[in-house]
Amino acid sequence: MTLTETAIAPGPDPEAPPPVLKILLPLPHRLNCFLRLWLLKFLATVFYALDRLIHPPPPSIRPTLIKHYPCRPKLQTRIFFPPNYSSLSGTLLPTYLSIHGGGFAVGDPQQDDEWCTMWAKRTGHLVISLDYSKAPLSTFPAPVYDVAALATAVIEDASLPIDKSKISIGGFSAGANLALCASQLPPLKGLIKAAIVYYPIVNWDHTPADKLARRPYKTGPKDNLEEASYWFDWAYVPAKTNRRHHLLSPYHTNKSNLPPWIYMIAAEWDMLRLEAQIMIHELAGTNLHLRDAEHPEDFEAGTYKWTLAKKCRHGFTHHFGLRAEAKKKREEKCKSIYDEAVEWIAKALEAGNDGTTAEKNI
């Protein structure tokens, strides 16, 4: 089956909110974003290349397989089997589709190899790390369709031991957005049972300036995205695009279009935190008063779960270029979150879509 934009583009949603079109910003702003983003892309490419040359990853965190599917031959798919899995057993595995972050513009699946190895080991799942084309050469909605096409190719790959009744998806930042957006497209819609999204961008309705102004926290370090958010907004979202399009802003989609189980994990000091808080509370049918947003409580309600990583910034799950001591601190911070995520995903994949099992275990 070939997945294309024409083949899977959904029809108009009668319940969709009024469109908010992205305006074409002044030329000096666009030129500034162009120069700064391309410099970032160049530096990131050099950094990754040198780091992998000087510190080649050990065999223990390398993928079991690397594939290139005909639907997107230039994009690699990295596949991680859980330790001690034997192909001779014929056992089908729960499968987790992972999508890396990078503001839709930088990075590649290899940056998540260590995380994917950890997740396969801790969950016993087959972990598939997907790639997508990058902005500004590839803008919305192309990366959404890249993820959907590759995910479909993986699921239909008869050589992989995938239990199609136990498929979940997740990602980091931009990858978290793509996970929620691609999940709305056939044949993924209804097939993906659960999503775990880390510090996602879920609502492009507000400009970077609006998001910075609305941050619920009043203290903490400078936001990681304070400057780069403007570059990513310029690069990924073309002028005149509806910022509320459901494949761009999953906050504005119908609840039934999303995976029935969703776990959102956000960082306390992150300009994207508030929109994720609002979305998960609305999905769960709980109340979030903006006056309480600065000190929100973690919660689990039915098939929805929310965790806030205290005193953490955007990207806290990764430790590129950090010294050993700083890396160890981040890993310790993440351990309890991953413990909860492992328990939650096991429950989600075993339960029905109505969340009855969840209610018994909360």
Short mmCIF file of C-alpha atoms in Angstrom, two decimals:
data_model
loop_
_atom_site.label_atom_id
_atom_site.label_comp_id
_atom_site.label_asym_id
_atom_site.label_seq_id
_atom_site.Cartn_x
_atom_site.Cartn_y
_atom_site.Cartn_z
CA MET A 1 0.00 0.00 0.00
CA THR A 2 1.36 3.42 -0.92
CA LEU A 3 0.60 6.29 1.42
CA THR A 4 0.46 9.68 -0.26
CA GLU A 5 -0.87 13.08 0.67
CA THR A 6 -3.60 12.79 -1.93
CA ALA A 7 -4.61 9.33 -0.82
CA ILE A 8 -4.92 10.08 2.86
CA ALA A 9 -5.83 13.76 3.04
CA PRO A 10 -9.01 13.92 5.15
CA GLY A 11 -12.04 15.90 4.10
CA PRO A 12 -13.17 19.09 5.81
CA ASP A 13 -14.25 18.76 9.42
CA PRO A 14 -17.61 20.48 10.04
CA GLU A 15 -16.67 20.85 13.72
CA ALA A 16 -13.30 22.47 13.02
CA PRO A 17 -12.72 25.88 14.63
CA PRO A 18 -12.50 28.99 12.45
CA PRO A 19 -9.14 29.10 10.66
CA VAL A 20 -6.27 31.27 11.87
CA LEU A 21 -3.99 31.91 8.92
CA LYS A 22 -0.29 32.46 9.37
CA ILE A 23 0.62 35.91 8.17
CA LEU A 24 3.62 36.62 5.99
CA LEU A 25 6.04 38.38 8.32
CA PRO A 26 8.33 41.25 7.20
CA LEU A 27 11.30 40.42 5.01
CA PRO A 28 13.93 41.32 7.66
CA HIS A 29 12.35 38.85 10.09
CA ARG A 30 12.24 36.10 7.47
CA LEU A 31 15.83 36.78 6.44
CA ASN A 32 16.96 36.65 10.07
CA CYS A 33 15.18 33.32 10.59
CA PHE A 34 16.64 31.96 7.35
CA LEU A 35 20.22 32.80 8.32
CA ARG A 36 19.97 31.66 11.92
CA LEU A 37 18.23 28.38 11.13
CA TRP A 38 20.64 27.40 8.39
CA LEU A 39 23.54 28.21 10.72
CA LEU A 40 21.94 26.00 13.37
CA LYS A 41 21.47 23.19 10.86
CA PHE A 42 25.11 23.47 9.75
CA LEU A 43 26.45 23.49 13.32
CA ALA A 44 24.21 20.59 14.35
CA THR A 45 25.35 18.53 11.36
CA VAL A 46 29.01 19.19 12.16
CA PHE A 47 28.50 18.49 15.86
CA TYR A 48 26.77 15.16 15.29
CA ALA A 49 29.35 14.09 12.70
CA LEU A 50 32.34 14.93 14.91
CA ASP A 51 30.76 13.46 18.03
CA ARG A 52 29.99 10.18 16.27
CA LEU A 53 33.49 10.09 14.80
CA ILE A 54 35.29 10.83 18.07
CA HIS A 55 32.88 8.90 20.29
CA PRO A 56 31.45 6.10 18.15
CA PRO A 57 28.40 4.56 19.79
CA PRO A 58 29.08 1.19 21.45
CA PRO A 59 27.54 -1.90 19.86
CA SER A 60 25.17 -2.21 22.82
CA ILE A 61 23.09 0.79 21.69
CA ARG A 62 23.18 0.26 17.96
CA PRO A 63 19.99 -0.80 16.16
CA THR A 64 19.38 -4.44 15.31
CA LEU A 65 18.38 -3.45 11.77
CA ILE A 66 18.40 -0.39 9.55
CA LYS A 67 15.89 -0.35 6.71
CA HIS A 68 14.93 1.89 3.83
CA TYR A 69 11.35 1.49 2.60
CA PRO A 70 10.35 2.22 -1.03
CA CYS A 71 7.73 4.76 0.05
CA ARG A 72 10.49 7.02 1.45
CA PRO A 73 13.79 5.53 0.21
CA LYS A 74 15.94 8.44 1.41
CA LEU A 75 14.73 8.14 5.00
CA GLN A 76 16.18 5.46 7.26
CA THR A 77 14.21 3.41 9.75
CA ARG A 78 16.15 2.09 12.74
CA ILE A 79 14.80 -1.05 14.42
CA PHE A 80 15.59 -2.21 17.96
CA PHE A 81 14.67 -5.68 19.16
CA PRO A 82 14.45 -6.32 22.91
CA PRO A 83 17.41 -8.25 24.36
CA ASN A 84 17.24 -12.03 24.21
CA TYR A 85 14.48 -12.03 21.59
CA SER A 86 14.73 -15.05 19.34
CA SER A 87 13.27 -14.98 15.86
CA LEU A 88 12.89 -18.75 16.12
CA SER A 89 10.24 -18.33 18.81
CA GLY A 90 7.74 -16.85 16.37
CA THR A 91 6.50 -14.54 19.12
CA LEU A 92 4.85 -11.32 18.02
CA LEU A 93 5.97 -8.21 19.89
CA PRO A 94 4.19 -5.08 21.07
CA THR A 95 5.60 -2.29 18.90
CA TYR A 96 6.51 1.29 19.74
CA LEU A 97 7.03 3.85 16.97
CA SER A 98 9.47 6.55 18.10
CA ILE A 99 9.97 9.94 16.42
CA HIS A 100 12.93 12.18 17.20
CA GLY A 101 12.74 15.90 17.91
CA GLY A 102 14.63 18.86 16.53
CA GLY A 103 12.17 21.63 15.76
CA PHE A 104 11.13 19.90 12.51
CA ALA A 105 14.46 21.14 11.10
CA VAL A 106 17.46 19.37 12.65
CA GLY A 107 18.48 15.96 13.93
CA ASP A 108 18.03 12.37 12.81
CA PRO A 109 16.85 9.06 14.30
CA GLN A 110 20.38 8.09 15.38
CA GLN A 111 20.29 10.72 18.12
CA ASP A 112 17.70 8.57 19.91
CA ASP A 113 19.55 5.25 19.65
CA GLU A 114 20.41 5.14 23.34
CA TRP A 115 16.83 5.94 24.33
CA CYS A 116 15.35 3.39 21.91
CA THR A 117 17.71 0.71 23.24
CA MET A 118 16.64 1.52 26.80
CA TRP A 119 12.95 1.46 25.90
CA ALA A 120 13.18 -1.88 24.08
CA LYS A 121 15.01 -3.38 27.05
CA ARG A 122 12.65 -2.03 29.70
CA THR A 123 9.36 -2.74 27.92
CA GLY A 124 10.18 -5.83 25.85
CA HIS A 125 8.76 -3.99 22.84
CA LEU A 126 10.01 -3.83 19.29
CA VAL A 127 11.05 -0.18 18.95
CA ILE A 128 11.01 1.48 15.54
CA SER A 129 12.77 4.84 15.18
CA LEU A 130 11.31 6.80 12.27
CA ASP A 131 12.74 9.69 10.26
CA TYR A 132 11.07 12.54 8.36
CA SER A 133 12.12 15.23 5.90
CA LYS A 134 13.28 18.48 7.46
CA ALA A 135 12.29 22.13 7.22
CA PRO A 136 12.70 24.55 5.61
CA LEU A 137 13.12 22.45 2.46
CA SER A 138 10.24 20.26 3.60
CA THR A 139 7.36 22.12 5.25
CA PHE A 140 3.98 21.22 6.72
CA PRO A 141 2.34 18.84 5.99
CA ALA A 142 5.10 16.77 4.31
CA PRO A 143 6.75 15.47 7.53
CA VAL A 144 3.37 14.29 8.84
CA TYR A 145 2.90 12.19 5.72
CA ASP A 146 6.50 10.94 5.93
CA VAL A 147 5.85 9.55 9.40
CA ALA A 148 2.48 8.08 8.40
CA ALA A 149 3.93 6.45 5.28
CA LEU A 150 6.91 4.92 7.07
CA ALA A 151 4.80 3.77 10.02
CA THR A 152 2.43 2.05 7.59
CA ALA A 153 5.33 0.41 5.73
CA VAL A 154 6.75 -0.87 9.00
CA ILE A 155 3.43 -2.26 10.21
CA GLU A 156 2.89 -4.02 6.87
CA ASP A 157 6.44 -5.44 6.83
CA ALA A 158 5.90 -9.19 7.16
CA SER A 159 9.54 -9.72 8.15
CA LEU A 160 9.01 -7.93 11.47
CA PRO A 161 7.29 -9.70 14.41
CA ILE A 162 4.71 -6.98 15.05
CA ASP A 163 1.64 -7.63 17.18
CA LYS A 164 -0.81 -5.35 15.36
CA SER A 165 -3.15 -5.30 18.33
CA LYS A 166 -0.47 -3.66 20.49
CA ILE A 167 0.97 -0.69 18.62
CA SER A 168 1.91 2.56 20.33
CA ILE A 169 3.65 5.73 19.22
CA GLY A 170 5.62 8.53 20.80
CA GLY A 171 8.19 11.21 20.30
CA PHE A 172 10.01 14.23 21.63
CA SER A 173 9.05 17.86 20.97
CA ALA A 174 8.52 18.13 17.19
CA GLY A 175 8.48 14.32 17.07
CA ALA A 176 5.73 14.30 19.68
CA ASN A 177 3.68 16.63 17.49
CA LEU A 178 4.22 14.38 14.47
CA ALA A 179 3.22 11.33 16.52
CA LEU A 180 -0.13 12.86 17.43
CA CYS A 181 -0.72 14.22 13.93
CA ALA A 182 0.26 11.13 11.93
CA SER A 183 -1.90 8.99 14.24
CA GLN A 184 -4.97 10.73 12.84
CA LEU A 185 -4.36 9.43 9.32
CA PRO A 186 -5.55 6.11 7.90
CA PRO A 187 -4.57 3.37 8.30
CA LEU A 188 -2.91 4.47 11.57
CA LYS A 189 -6.10 5.96 12.98
CA GLY A 190 -7.74 3.25 15.06
CA LEU A 191 -4.66 1.04 14.84
CA ILE A 192 -2.42 2.97 17.22
CA LYS A 193 -3.67 2.30 20.70
CA ALA A 194 -1.53 4.60 22.83
CA ALA A 195 0.81 7.59 22.62
CA ILE A 196 3.52 8.81 24.97
CA VAL A 197 4.58 12.33 24.05
CA TYR A 198 7.39 14.28 25.67
CA TYR A 199 7.18 18.10 25.82
CA PRO A 200 5.02 18.26 22.66
CA ILE A 201 3.97 21.24 20.62
CA VAL A 202 0.23 20.76 20.23
CA ASN A 203 -1.14 24.18 19.30
CA TRP A 204 0.33 26.48 16.64
CA ASP A 205 -2.62 28.82 17.11
CA HIS A 206 -0.43 31.16 19.18
CA THR A 207 2.75 32.73 17.88
CA PRO A 208 6.07 32.23 19.73
CA ALA A 209 5.70 35.71 21.23
CA ASP A 210 2.25 34.81 22.58
CA LYS A 211 3.54 31.58 24.11
CA LEU A 212 6.44 33.33 25.79
CA ALA A 213 4.08 35.91 27.26
CA ARG A 214 1.63 33.26 28.54
CA ARG A 215 4.17 31.07 30.34
CA PRO A 216 2.70 30.12 33.74
CA TYR A 217 6.07 29.99 35.50
CA LYS A 218 7.66 33.19 36.73
CA THR A 219 11.08 31.87 37.70
CA GLY A 220 13.67 29.55 36.24
CA PRO A 221 16.38 29.71 33.59
CA LYS A 222 16.03 31.16 30.11
CA ASP A 223 13.69 29.08 27.95
CA ASN A 224 15.52 26.78 25.52
CA LEU A 225 13.14 27.78 22.72
CA GLU A 226 13.00 31.52 23.42
CA GLU A 227 14.85 32.40 20.21
CA ALA A 228 14.76 29.21 18.14
CA SER A 229 10.95 28.99 18.30
CA TYR A 230 10.74 31.87 15.83
CA TRP A 231 13.07 30.11 13.39
CA PHE A 232 11.13 26.84 13.60
CA ASP A 233 7.81 28.63 13.16
CA TRP A 234 9.13 30.37 10.04
CA ALA A 235 10.64 27.16 8.63
CA TYR A 236 7.87 24.61 9.22
CA VAL A 237 4.63 26.55 8.79
CA PRO A 238 4.19 28.23 5.37
CA ALA A 239 2.49 31.60 5.16
CA LYS A 240 -1.32 31.43 4.80
CA THR A 241 -1.41 27.99 6.46
CA ASN A 242 -4.27 27.48 8.88
CA ARG A 243 -2.52 27.35 12.26
CA ARG A 244 -5.48 25.38 13.62
CA HIS A 245 -5.29 22.59 11.04
CA HIS A 246 -5.69 19.32 12.90
CA LEU A 247 -2.59 17.81 11.28
CA LEU A 248 -0.57 20.79 12.51
CA SER A 249 -2.23 21.51 15.85
CA PRO A 250 -3.58 18.26 17.36
CA TYR A 251 -5.18 20.35 20.10
CA HIS A 252 -7.80 21.34 17.53
CA THR A 253 -8.65 17.85 16.32
CA ASN A 254 -11.62 15.77 17.37
CA LYS A 255 -10.81 13.59 20.35
CA SER A 256 -11.89 10.50 18.42
CA ASN A 257 -9.12 11.07 15.86
CA LEU A 258 -6.36 10.55 18.43
CA PRO A 259 -5.07 7.37 20.07
CA PRO A 260 -7.47 6.42 22.87
CA TRP A 261 -4.66 6.34 25.45
CA ILE A 262 -2.39 9.39 25.77
CA TYR A 263 0.37 10.14 28.28
CA MET A 264 1.85 13.67 28.13
CA ILE A 265 5.13 14.47 29.88
CA ALA A 266 6.17 18.11 30.02
CA ALA A 267 8.98 20.21 31.45
CA GLU A 268 8.29 22.82 34.12
CA TRP A 269 10.41 25.50 32.41
CA ASP A 270 9.14 25.14 28.86
CA MET A 271 7.11 27.63 26.81
CA LEU A 272 5.22 24.66 25.30
CA ARG A 273 4.05 23.41 28.67
CA LEU A 274 0.81 25.36 29.00
CA GLU A 275 -0.70 24.23 25.70
CA ALA A 276 0.05 20.60 26.57
CA GLN A 277 -1.52 21.06 30.03
CA ILE A 278 -4.66 22.53 28.56
CA MET A 279 -4.97 19.79 25.93
CA ILE A 280 -4.51 16.84 28.29
CA HIS A 281 -6.97 18.30 30.81
CA GLU A 282 -9.57 18.82 28.09
CA LEU A 283 -9.06 15.29 26.78
CA ALA A 284 -9.48 13.88 30.28
CA GLY A 285 -12.49 16.07 31.03
CA THR A 286 -10.80 17.61 34.07
CA ASN A 287 -10.66 21.28 34.93
CA LEU A 288 -7.50 23.36 34.62
CA HIS A 289 -7.78 26.89 35.94
CA LEU A 290 -5.06 29.16 34.62
CA ARG A 291 -4.52 30.43 38.14
CA ASP A 292 -3.47 26.89 39.09
CA ALA A 293 -1.31 26.31 36.02
CA GLU A 294 1.91 27.46 37.66
CA HIS A 295 1.84 24.55 40.12
CA PRO A 296 -0.14 21.79 38.42
CA GLU A 297 -0.59 18.38 39.91
CA ASP A 298 0.31 15.21 38.05
CA PHE A 299 -2.79 13.18 37.35
CA GLU A 300 -4.19 10.08 35.71
CA ALA A 301 -7.83 10.01 34.67
CA GLY A 302 -9.17 7.08 32.67
CA THR A 303 -6.97 6.69 29.61
CA TYR A 304 -5.13 10.00 30.04
CA LYS A 305 -2.08 10.76 32.15
CA TRP A 306 0.00 13.89 32.81
CA THR A 307 3.42 14.26 34.42
CA LEU A 308 5.37 17.48 34.90
CA ALA A 309 9.15 17.16 35.21
CA LYS A 310 9.95 19.69 37.93
CA LYS A 311 12.87 22.09 37.51
CA CYS A 312 13.46 20.81 33.98
CA ARG A 313 13.70 22.57 30.64
CA HIS A 314 12.65 21.57 27.15
CA GLY A 315 14.71 18.60 25.96
CA PHE A 316 15.47 17.32 29.47
CA THR A 317 15.35 13.68 28.30
CA HIS A 318 18.48 14.11 26.18
CA HIS A 319 22.04 14.99 27.09
CA PHE A 320 23.94 15.91 23.94
CA GLY A 321 27.39 17.27 24.77
CA LEU A 322 26.92 17.12 28.54
CA ARG A 323 29.68 16.00 30.88
CA ALA A 324 29.34 12.71 32.71
CA GLU A 325 28.13 14.27 35.96
CA ALA A 326 25.46 16.38 34.26
CA LYS A 327 24.40 13.40 32.16
CA LYS A 328 24.02 11.28 35.30
CA LYS A 329 21.80 13.92 36.91
CA ARG A 330 19.51 14.00 33.89
CA GLU A 331 19.28 10.22 33.82
CA GLU A 332 18.35 10.18 37.50
CA LYS A 333 15.69 12.82 36.86
CA CYS A 334 14.22 10.73 34.06
CA LYS A 335 14.29 7.36 35.82
CA SER A 336 11.08 7.79 37.81
CA ILE A 337 9.29 9.18 34.76
CA TYR A 338 10.35 6.21 32.64
CA ASP A 339 9.28 3.88 35.45
CA GLU A 340 5.78 5.36 35.28
CA ALA A 341 5.77 5.29 31.47
CA VAL A 342 6.73 1.60 31.36
CA GLU A 343 3.93 0.71 33.77
CA TRP A 344 1.43 2.91 31.92
CA ILE A 345 2.15 1.59 28.42
CA ALA A 346 1.82 -2.02 29.59
CA LYS A 347 -1.57 -1.20 31.08
CA ALA A 348 -2.68 0.73 28.00
CA LEU A 349 -1.84 -2.05 25.56
CA GLU A 350 -3.61 -4.67 27.63
CA ALA A 351 -6.75 -2.65 28.28
CA GLY A 352 -9.77 -1.79 26.18
CA ASN A 353 -10.20 1.61 24.58
CA ASP A 354 -12.79 2.60 27.17
CA GLY A 355 -10.22 2.71 29.95
CA THR A 356 -12.06 0.35 32.29
CA THR A 357 -8.85 -1.43 33.25
CA ALA A 358 -7.22 1.91 33.97
CA GLU A 359 -9.99 2.87 36.34
CA LYS A 360 -9.42 -0.30 38.34
CA ASN A 361 -5.72 0.40 38.67
CA ILE A 362 -5.75 4.10 39.49
#
